[in-house]
mmCIF file of C-alpha atoms in Angstrom:
data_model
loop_
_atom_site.group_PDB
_atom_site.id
_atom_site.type_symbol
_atom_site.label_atom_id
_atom_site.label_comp_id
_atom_site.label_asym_id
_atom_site.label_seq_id
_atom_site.Cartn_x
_atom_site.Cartn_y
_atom_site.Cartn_z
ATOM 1 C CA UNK A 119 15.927 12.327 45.477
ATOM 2 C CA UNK A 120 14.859 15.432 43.395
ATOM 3 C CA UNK A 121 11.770 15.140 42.019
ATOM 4 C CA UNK A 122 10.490 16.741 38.690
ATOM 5 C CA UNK A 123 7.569 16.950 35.928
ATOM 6 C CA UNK A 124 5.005 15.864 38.765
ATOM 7 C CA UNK A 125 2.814 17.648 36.116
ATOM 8 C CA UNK A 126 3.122 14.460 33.774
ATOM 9 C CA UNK A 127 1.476 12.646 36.797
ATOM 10 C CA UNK A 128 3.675 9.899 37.599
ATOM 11 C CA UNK A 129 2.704 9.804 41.075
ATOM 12 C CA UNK A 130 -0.402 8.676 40.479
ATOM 13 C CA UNK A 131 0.683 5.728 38.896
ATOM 14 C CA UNK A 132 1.929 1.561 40.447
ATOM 15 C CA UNK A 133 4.829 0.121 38.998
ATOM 16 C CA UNK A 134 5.128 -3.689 38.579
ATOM 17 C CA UNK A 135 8.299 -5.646 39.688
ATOM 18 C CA UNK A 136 10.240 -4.339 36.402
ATOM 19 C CA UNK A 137 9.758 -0.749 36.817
ATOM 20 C CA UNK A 138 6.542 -0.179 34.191
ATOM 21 C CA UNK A 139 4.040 1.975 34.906
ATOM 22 C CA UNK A 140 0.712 0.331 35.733
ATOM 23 C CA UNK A 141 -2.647 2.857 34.941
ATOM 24 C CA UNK A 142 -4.757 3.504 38.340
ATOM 25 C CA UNK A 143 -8.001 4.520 38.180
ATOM 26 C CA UNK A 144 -6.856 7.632 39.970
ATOM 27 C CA UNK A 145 -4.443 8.582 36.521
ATOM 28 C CA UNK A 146 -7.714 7.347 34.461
ATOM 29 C CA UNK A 147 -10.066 9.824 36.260
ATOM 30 C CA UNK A 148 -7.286 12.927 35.877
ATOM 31 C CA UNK A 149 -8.375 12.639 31.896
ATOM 32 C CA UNK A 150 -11.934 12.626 32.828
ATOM 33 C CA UNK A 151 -11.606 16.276 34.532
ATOM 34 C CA UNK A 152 -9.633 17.689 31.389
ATOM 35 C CA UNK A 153 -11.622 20.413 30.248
ATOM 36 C CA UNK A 154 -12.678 19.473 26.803
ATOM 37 C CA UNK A 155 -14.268 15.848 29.196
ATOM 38 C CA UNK A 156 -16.183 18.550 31.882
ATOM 39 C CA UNK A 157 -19.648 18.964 30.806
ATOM 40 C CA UNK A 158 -20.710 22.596 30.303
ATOM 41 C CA UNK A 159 -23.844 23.974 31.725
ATOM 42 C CA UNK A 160 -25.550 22.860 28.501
ATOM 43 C CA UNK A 161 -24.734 19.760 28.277
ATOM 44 C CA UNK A 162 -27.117 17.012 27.748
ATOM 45 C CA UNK A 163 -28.415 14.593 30.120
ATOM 46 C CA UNK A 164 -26.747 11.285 28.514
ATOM 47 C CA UNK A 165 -22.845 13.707 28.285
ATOM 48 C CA UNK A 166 -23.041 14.173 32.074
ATOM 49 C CA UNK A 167 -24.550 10.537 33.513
ATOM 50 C CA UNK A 168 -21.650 9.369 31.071
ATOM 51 C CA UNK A 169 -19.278 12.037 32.911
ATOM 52 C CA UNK A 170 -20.587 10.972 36.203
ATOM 53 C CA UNK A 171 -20.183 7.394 35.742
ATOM 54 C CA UNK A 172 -16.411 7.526 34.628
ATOM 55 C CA UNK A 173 -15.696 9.247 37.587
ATOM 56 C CA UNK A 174 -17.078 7.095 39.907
ATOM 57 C CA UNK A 175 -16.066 4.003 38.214
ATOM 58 C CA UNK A 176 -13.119 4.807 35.595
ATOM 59 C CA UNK A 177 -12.600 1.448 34.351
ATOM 60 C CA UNK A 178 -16.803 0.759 34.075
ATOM 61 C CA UNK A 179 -17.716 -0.883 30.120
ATOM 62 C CA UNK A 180 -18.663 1.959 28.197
ATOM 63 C CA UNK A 181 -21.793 0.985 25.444
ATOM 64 C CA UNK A 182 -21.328 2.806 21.627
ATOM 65 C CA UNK A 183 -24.770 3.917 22.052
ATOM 66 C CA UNK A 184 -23.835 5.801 25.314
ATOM 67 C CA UNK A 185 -21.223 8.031 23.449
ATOM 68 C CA UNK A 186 -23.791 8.078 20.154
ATOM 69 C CA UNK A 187 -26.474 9.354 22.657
ATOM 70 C CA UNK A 188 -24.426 12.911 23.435
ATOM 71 C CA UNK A 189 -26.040 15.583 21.317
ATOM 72 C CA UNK A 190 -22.585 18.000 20.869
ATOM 73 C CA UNK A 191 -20.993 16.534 18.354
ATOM 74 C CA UNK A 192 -17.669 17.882 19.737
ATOM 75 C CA UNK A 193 -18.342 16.226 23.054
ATOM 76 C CA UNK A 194 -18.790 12.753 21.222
ATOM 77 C CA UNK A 195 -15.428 13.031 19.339
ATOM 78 C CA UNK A 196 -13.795 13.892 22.887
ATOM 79 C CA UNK A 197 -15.282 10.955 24.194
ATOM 80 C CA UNK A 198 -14.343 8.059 21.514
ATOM 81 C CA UNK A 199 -10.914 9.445 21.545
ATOM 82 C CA UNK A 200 -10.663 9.087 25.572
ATOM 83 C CA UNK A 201 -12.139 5.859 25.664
ATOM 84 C CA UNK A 202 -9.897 4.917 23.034
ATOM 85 C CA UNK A 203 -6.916 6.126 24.453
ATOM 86 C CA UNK A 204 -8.000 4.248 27.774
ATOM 87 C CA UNK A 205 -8.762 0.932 26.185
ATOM 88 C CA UNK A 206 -5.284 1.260 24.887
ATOM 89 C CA UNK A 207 -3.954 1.509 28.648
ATOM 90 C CA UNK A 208 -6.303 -1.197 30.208
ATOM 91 C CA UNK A 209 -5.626 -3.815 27.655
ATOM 92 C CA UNK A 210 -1.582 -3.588 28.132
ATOM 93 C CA UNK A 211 -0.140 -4.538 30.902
ATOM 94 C CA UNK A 212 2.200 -1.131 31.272
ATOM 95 C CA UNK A 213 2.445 2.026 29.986
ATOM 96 C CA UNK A 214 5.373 0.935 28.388
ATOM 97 C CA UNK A 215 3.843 -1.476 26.371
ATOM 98 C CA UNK A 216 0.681 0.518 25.881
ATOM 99 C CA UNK A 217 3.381 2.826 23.962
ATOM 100 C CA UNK A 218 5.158 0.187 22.422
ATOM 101 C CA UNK A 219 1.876 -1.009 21.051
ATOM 102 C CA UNK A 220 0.978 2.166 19.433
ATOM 103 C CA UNK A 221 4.200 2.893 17.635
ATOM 104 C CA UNK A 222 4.270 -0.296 16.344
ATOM 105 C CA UNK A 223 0.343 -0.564 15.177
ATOM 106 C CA UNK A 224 -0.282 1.003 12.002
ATOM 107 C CA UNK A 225 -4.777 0.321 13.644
ATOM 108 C CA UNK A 226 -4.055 2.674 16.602
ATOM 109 C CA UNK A 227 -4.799 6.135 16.084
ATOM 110 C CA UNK A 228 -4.785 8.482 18.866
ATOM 111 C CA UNK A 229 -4.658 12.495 18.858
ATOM 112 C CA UNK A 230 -0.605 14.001 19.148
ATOM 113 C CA UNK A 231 -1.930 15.096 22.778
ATOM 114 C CA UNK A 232 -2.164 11.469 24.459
ATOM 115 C CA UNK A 233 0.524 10.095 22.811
ATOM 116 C CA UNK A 234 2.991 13.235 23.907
ATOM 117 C CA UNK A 235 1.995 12.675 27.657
ATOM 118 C CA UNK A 236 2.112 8.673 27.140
ATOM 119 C CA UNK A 237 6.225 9.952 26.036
ATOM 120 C CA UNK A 238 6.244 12.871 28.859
ATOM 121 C CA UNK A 239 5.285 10.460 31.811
ATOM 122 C CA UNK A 240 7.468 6.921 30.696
ATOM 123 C CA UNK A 241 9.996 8.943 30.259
ATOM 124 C CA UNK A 242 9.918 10.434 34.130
ATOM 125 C CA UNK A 243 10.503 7.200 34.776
ATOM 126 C CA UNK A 244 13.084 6.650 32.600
ATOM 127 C CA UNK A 245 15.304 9.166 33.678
ATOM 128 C CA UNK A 246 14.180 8.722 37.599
ATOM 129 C CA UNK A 247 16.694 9.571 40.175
ATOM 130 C CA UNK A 248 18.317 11.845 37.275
ATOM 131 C CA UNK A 249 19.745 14.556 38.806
ATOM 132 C CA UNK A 250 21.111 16.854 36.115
ATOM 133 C CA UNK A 251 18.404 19.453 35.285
ATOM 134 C CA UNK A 252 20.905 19.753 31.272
ATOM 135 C CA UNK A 253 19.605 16.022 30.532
ATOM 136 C CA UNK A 254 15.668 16.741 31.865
ATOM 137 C CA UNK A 255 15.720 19.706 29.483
ATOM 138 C CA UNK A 256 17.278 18.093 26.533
ATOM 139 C CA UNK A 257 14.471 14.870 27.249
ATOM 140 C CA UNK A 258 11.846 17.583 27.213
ATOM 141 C CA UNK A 259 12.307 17.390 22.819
ATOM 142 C CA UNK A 260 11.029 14.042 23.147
ATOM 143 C CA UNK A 261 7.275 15.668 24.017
ATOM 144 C CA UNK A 262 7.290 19.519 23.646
ATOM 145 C CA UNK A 263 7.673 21.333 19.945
ATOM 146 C CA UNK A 264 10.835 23.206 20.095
ATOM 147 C CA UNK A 265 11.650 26.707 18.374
ATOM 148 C CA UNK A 266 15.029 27.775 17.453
ATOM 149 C CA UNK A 267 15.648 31.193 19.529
ATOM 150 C CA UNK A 268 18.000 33.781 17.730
ATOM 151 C CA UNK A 269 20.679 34.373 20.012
ATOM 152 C CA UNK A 270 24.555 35.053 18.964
ATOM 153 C CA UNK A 271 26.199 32.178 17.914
ATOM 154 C CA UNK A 272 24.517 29.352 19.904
ATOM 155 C CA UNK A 273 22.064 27.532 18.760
ATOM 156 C CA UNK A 274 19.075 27.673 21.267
ATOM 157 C CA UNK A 275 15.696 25.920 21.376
ATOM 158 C CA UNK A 276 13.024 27.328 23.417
ATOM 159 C CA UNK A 277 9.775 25.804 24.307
ATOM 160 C CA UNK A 278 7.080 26.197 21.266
ATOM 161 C CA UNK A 279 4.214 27.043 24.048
ATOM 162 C CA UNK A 280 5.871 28.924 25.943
ATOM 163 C CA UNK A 281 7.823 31.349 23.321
ATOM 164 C CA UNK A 282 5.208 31.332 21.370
ATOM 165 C CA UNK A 283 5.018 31.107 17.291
ATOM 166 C CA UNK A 284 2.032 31.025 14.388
ATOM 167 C CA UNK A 285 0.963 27.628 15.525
ATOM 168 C CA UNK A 286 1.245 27.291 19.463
ATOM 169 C CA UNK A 287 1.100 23.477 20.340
ATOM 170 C CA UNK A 288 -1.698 22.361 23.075
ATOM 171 C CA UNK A 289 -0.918 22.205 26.007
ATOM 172 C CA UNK A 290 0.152 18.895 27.139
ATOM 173 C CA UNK A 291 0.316 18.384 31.049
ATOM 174 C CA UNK A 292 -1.739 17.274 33.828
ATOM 175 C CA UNK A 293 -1.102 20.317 35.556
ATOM 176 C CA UNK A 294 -2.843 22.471 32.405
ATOM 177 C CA UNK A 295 -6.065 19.883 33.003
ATOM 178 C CA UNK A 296 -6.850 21.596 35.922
ATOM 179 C CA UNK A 297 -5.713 25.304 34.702
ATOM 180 C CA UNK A 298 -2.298 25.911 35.864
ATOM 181 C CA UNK A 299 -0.461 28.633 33.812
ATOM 182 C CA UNK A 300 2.842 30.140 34.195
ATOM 183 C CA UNK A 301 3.727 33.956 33.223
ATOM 184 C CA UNK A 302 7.128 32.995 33.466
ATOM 185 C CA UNK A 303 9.629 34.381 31.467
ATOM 186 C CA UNK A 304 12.485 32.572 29.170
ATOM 187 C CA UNK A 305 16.001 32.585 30.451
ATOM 188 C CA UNK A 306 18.734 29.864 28.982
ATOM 189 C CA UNK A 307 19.569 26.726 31.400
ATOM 190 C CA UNK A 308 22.978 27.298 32.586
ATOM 191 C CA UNK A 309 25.498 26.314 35.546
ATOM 192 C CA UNK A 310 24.534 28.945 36.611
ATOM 193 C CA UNK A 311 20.818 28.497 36.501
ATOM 194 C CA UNK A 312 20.603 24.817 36.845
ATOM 195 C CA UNK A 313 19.349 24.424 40.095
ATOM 196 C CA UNK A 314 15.784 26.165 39.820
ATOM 197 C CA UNK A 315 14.743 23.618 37.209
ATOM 198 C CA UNK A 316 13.759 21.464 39.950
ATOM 199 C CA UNK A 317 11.038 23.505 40.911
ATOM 200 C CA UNK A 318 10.703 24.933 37.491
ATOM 201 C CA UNK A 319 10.441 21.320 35.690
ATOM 202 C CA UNK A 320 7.015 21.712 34.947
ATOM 203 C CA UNK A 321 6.667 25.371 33.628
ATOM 204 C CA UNK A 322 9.058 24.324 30.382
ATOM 205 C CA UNK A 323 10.512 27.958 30.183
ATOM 206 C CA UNK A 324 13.917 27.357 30.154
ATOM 207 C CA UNK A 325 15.723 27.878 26.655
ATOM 208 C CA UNK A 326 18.529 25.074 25.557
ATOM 209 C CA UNK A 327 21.699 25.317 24.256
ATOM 210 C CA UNK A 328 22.358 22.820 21.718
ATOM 211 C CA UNK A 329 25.410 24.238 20.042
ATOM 212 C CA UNK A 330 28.049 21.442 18.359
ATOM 213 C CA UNK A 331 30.467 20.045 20.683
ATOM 214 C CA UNK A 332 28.507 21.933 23.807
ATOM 215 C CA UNK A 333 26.913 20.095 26.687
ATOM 216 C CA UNK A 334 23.612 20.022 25.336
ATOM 217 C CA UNK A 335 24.394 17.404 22.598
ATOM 218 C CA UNK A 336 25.699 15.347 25.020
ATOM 219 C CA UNK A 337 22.442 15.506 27.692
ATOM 220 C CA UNK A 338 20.674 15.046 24.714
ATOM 221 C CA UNK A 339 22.385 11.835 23.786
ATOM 222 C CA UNK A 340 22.331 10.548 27.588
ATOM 223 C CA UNK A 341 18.307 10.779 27.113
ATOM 224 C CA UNK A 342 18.384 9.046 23.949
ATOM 225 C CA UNK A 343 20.361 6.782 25.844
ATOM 226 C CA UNK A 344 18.067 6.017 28.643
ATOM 227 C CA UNK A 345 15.129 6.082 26.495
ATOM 228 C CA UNK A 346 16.795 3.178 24.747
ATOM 229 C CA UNK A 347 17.745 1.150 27.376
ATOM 230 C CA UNK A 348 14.060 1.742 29.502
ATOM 231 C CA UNK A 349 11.955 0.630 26.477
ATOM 232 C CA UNK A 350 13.979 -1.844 24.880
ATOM 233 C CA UNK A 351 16.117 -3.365 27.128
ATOM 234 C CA UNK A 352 18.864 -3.081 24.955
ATOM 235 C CA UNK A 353 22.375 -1.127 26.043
ATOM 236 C CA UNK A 354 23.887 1.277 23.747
ATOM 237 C CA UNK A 355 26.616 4.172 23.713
ATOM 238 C CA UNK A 356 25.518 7.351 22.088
ATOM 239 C CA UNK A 357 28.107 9.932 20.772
ATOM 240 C CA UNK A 358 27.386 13.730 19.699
ATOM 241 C CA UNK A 359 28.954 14.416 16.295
ATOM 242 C CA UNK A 360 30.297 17.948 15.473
ATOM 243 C CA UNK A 361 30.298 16.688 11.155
ATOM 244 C CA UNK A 362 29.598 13.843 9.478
ATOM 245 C CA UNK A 363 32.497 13.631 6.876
ATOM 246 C CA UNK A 364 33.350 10.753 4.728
ATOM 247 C CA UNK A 365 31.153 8.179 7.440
ATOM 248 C CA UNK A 366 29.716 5.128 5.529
ATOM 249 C CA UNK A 367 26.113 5.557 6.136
ATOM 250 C CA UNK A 368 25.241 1.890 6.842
ATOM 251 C CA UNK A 369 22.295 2.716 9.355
ATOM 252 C CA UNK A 370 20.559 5.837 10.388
ATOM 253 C CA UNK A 371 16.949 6.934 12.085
ATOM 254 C CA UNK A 372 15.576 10.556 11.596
ATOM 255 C CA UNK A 373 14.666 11.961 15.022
ATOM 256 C CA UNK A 374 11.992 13.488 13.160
ATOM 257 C CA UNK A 375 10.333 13.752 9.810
ATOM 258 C CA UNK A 376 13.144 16.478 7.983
ATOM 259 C CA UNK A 377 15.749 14.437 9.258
ATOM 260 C CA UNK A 378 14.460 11.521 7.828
ATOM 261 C CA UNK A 379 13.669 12.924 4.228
ATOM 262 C CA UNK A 380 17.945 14.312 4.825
ATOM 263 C CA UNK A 381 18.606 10.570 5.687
ATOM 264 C CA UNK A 382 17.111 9.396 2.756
ATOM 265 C CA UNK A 383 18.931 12.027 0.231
ATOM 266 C CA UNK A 384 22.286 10.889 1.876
ATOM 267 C CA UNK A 385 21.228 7.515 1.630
ATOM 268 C CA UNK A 386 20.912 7.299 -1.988
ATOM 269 C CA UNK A 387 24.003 9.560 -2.913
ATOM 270 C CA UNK A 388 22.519 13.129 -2.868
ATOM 271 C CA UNK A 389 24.404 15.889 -2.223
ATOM 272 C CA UNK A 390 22.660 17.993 0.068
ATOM 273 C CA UNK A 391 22.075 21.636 -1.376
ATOM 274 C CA UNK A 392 22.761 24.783 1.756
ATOM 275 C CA UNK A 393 19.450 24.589 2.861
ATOM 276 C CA UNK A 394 19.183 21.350 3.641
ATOM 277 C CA UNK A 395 22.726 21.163 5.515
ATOM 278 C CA UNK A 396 21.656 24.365 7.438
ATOM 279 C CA UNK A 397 18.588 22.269 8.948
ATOM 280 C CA UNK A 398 20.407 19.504 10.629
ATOM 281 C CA UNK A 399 20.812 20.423 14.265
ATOM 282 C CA UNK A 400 22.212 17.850 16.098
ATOM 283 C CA UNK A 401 24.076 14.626 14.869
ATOM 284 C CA UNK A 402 24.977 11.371 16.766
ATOM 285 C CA UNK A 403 27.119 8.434 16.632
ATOM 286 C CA UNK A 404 25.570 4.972 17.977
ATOM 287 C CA UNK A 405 26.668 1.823 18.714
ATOM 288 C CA UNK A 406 25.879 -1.608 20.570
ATOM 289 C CA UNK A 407 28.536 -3.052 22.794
ATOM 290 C CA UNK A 408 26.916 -6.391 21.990
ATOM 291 C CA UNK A 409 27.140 -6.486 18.270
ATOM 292 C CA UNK A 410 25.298 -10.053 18.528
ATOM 293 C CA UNK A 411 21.872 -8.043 18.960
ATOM 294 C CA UNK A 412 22.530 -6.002 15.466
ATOM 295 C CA UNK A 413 20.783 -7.323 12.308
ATOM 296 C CA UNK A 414 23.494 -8.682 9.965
ATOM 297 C CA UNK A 415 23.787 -6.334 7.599
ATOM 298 C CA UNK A 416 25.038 -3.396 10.012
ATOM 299 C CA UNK A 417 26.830 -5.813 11.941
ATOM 300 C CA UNK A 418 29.894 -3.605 14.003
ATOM 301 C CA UNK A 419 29.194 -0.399 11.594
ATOM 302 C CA UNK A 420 27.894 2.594 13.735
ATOM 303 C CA UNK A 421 24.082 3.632 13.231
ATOM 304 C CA UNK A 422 23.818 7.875 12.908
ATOM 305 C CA UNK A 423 20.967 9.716 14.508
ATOM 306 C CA UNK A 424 20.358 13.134 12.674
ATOM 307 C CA UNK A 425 18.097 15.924 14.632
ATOM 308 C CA UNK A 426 16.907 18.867 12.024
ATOM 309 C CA UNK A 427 14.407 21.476 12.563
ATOM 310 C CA UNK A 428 11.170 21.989 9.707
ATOM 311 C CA UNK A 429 11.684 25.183 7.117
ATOM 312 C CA UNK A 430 9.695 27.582 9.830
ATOM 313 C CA UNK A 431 12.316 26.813 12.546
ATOM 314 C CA UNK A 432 10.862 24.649 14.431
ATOM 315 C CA UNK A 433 11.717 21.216 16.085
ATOM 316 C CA UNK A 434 9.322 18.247 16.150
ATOM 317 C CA UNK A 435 10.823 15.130 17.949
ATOM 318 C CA UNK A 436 9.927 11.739 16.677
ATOM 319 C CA UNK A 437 10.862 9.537 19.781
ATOM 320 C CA UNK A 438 9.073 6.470 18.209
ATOM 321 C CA UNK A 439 12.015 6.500 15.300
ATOM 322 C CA UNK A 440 14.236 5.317 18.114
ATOM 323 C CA UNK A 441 11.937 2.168 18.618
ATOM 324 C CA UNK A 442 11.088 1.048 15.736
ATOM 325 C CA UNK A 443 13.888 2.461 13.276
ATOM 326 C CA UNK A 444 17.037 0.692 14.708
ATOM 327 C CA UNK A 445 19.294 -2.355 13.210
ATOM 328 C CA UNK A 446 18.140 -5.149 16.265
ATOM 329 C CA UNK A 447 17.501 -8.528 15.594
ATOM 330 C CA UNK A 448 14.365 -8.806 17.748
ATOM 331 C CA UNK A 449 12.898 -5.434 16.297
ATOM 332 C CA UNK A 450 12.916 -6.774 12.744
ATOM 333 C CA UNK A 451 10.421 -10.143 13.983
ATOM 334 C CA UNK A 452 8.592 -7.226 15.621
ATOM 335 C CA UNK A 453 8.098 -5.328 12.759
#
């Protein structure tokens, strides 16, 4: 079996007799050597027997006053947010659920950065034993800003970070914790270039086509498949759409925040002015073979998933939409 992303650090993880992924202290400590965690040569005395101590014992009871006692004020907000995040990992009993948990707490707030590696590593094991490198790119949305990259007549998304922009996102992967960097250029995943994503996975320079009707919509909606079916246990069938013309629009989720505010204007009868068309990326048809899990009111009527990109071009994924946005019975008592 291929493997990729060993960035995200899934091999540092257990998995328990479902599949979930079960924190070690060895994918605890990998946080604790991030850079912004590594005391400086200034740092106090309480920062680094705090440091120390986490590393020798990463699930060890951490006081308030220990974290209160660290004189950069910087350091202390790195801490609580850490310590948050891993209080969030030991108290579920996967990293499944850890996730699950967050997207559907309105009390847990933790920094873009740990939630985007929570979606980067669950979904390596989503898609494991995946073998086509067009699906691993199109899941890479789900964690990694996307820019829209002039080129012809195709629509092509390349990797915020790596193509750069006003605004470049942080970096996100295990392998940046301990300074890996890539000069790599960006050239466009093809058949013909398909093959060095294995060993590529991790540099995320690889520009996407997602053109209408092309094969990118389609890996896309395979992801948004298996995403699906890993978190909630529920089967679906996912279709790209090339329009959406006269389609009652019982149901639909946003797969980010401008789709959503589009949703909502088609919802309530708008029509939607150039501008707003000329933002929607990628649309997609969904249904549930078992219409028995679907809340009433959809009941055998299709849900639509609408992708669109923000007014400076670029694309921010909402995964979570697909978990807590969709017509099931057993997502309503969750909710």
């Amino acid at each position: 079996m291929k493997d990729f992303w060993i960035a995200c650090g899934h091999h540092l993880l257990d998995r328990d007799a479902n599949g979930g992924l079960v924190v070690t202290d060895e994918f605890l400590k990998a946080y604790f050597v991030r850079p912004e965690l590594m005391p400086p040569d200034d740092a106090c005395a309480a920062e680094r027997r705090l440091h120390q101590a986490l590393l020798a014992d990463p699930r060890r009871a951490v006081a308030a006053e220990e974290v209160a006692a660290i004189a950069d004020a910087d350091a202390r907000e790195n801490w609580q947010f850490v310590l948050e995040f891993r209080a969030l990992l030991l108290r579920e009993p996967t990293l499944e659920a850890a996730y699950l948990a967050t997207v559907r707490s309105h009390s847990v707030h933790l920094p873009p950065l740990f939630v985007n590696h929570l979606v980067h590593v669950i979904l390596r094991n989503a898609l494991d034993g995946c073998e086509d490198p067009f699906v691993l790119r199109a899941a890479e949305l789900f964690f990694r800003p996307q820019r829209i990259v002039p080129h012809e007549h195709s629509l092509l998304l390349g990797d915020e970070e790596v193509i750069g922009g006003p605004s470049p996102t942080p970096v996100l992967s295990l392998m940046s914790m301990l300074g890996g960097t890539s000069s790599a250029g960006v050239d466009i995943l093809s058949e013909e270039t398909a093959d060095s994503y294995w060993w590529r996975s991790d540099l995320f320079d690889f520009a996407f086509d997602l053109t209408a009707g092309g094969r990118g919509a389609a890996a896309l909606a395979e992801a948004i498949r298996r995403w699906i079916s890993h978190l909630l246990g529920v089967d679906v069938a996912i279709a790209p759409l090339t329009a959406l013309r006269n389609a009652r629009l019982t149901w639909y989720v946003g797969l980010d925040a401008d789709a959503t505010r589009i949703g909502d204007r088609l919802w309530h009868g708008e029509t939607l002015d150039e501008t707003a068309v000329n933002r929607v990326l990628s649309l997609f048809q969904l249904t549930f073979p078992d219409a028995g899990l679907v809340v009433d009111a959809v009941a055998r009527e299709p849900v639509y998933l609408i992708l669109a990109m923000t007014a400076d071009q670029l694309v921010r994924m909402k995964p979570q939409n697909l978990l807590t946005g969709l017509p099931i019975k057993h997502l309503e008592a969750a909710t």
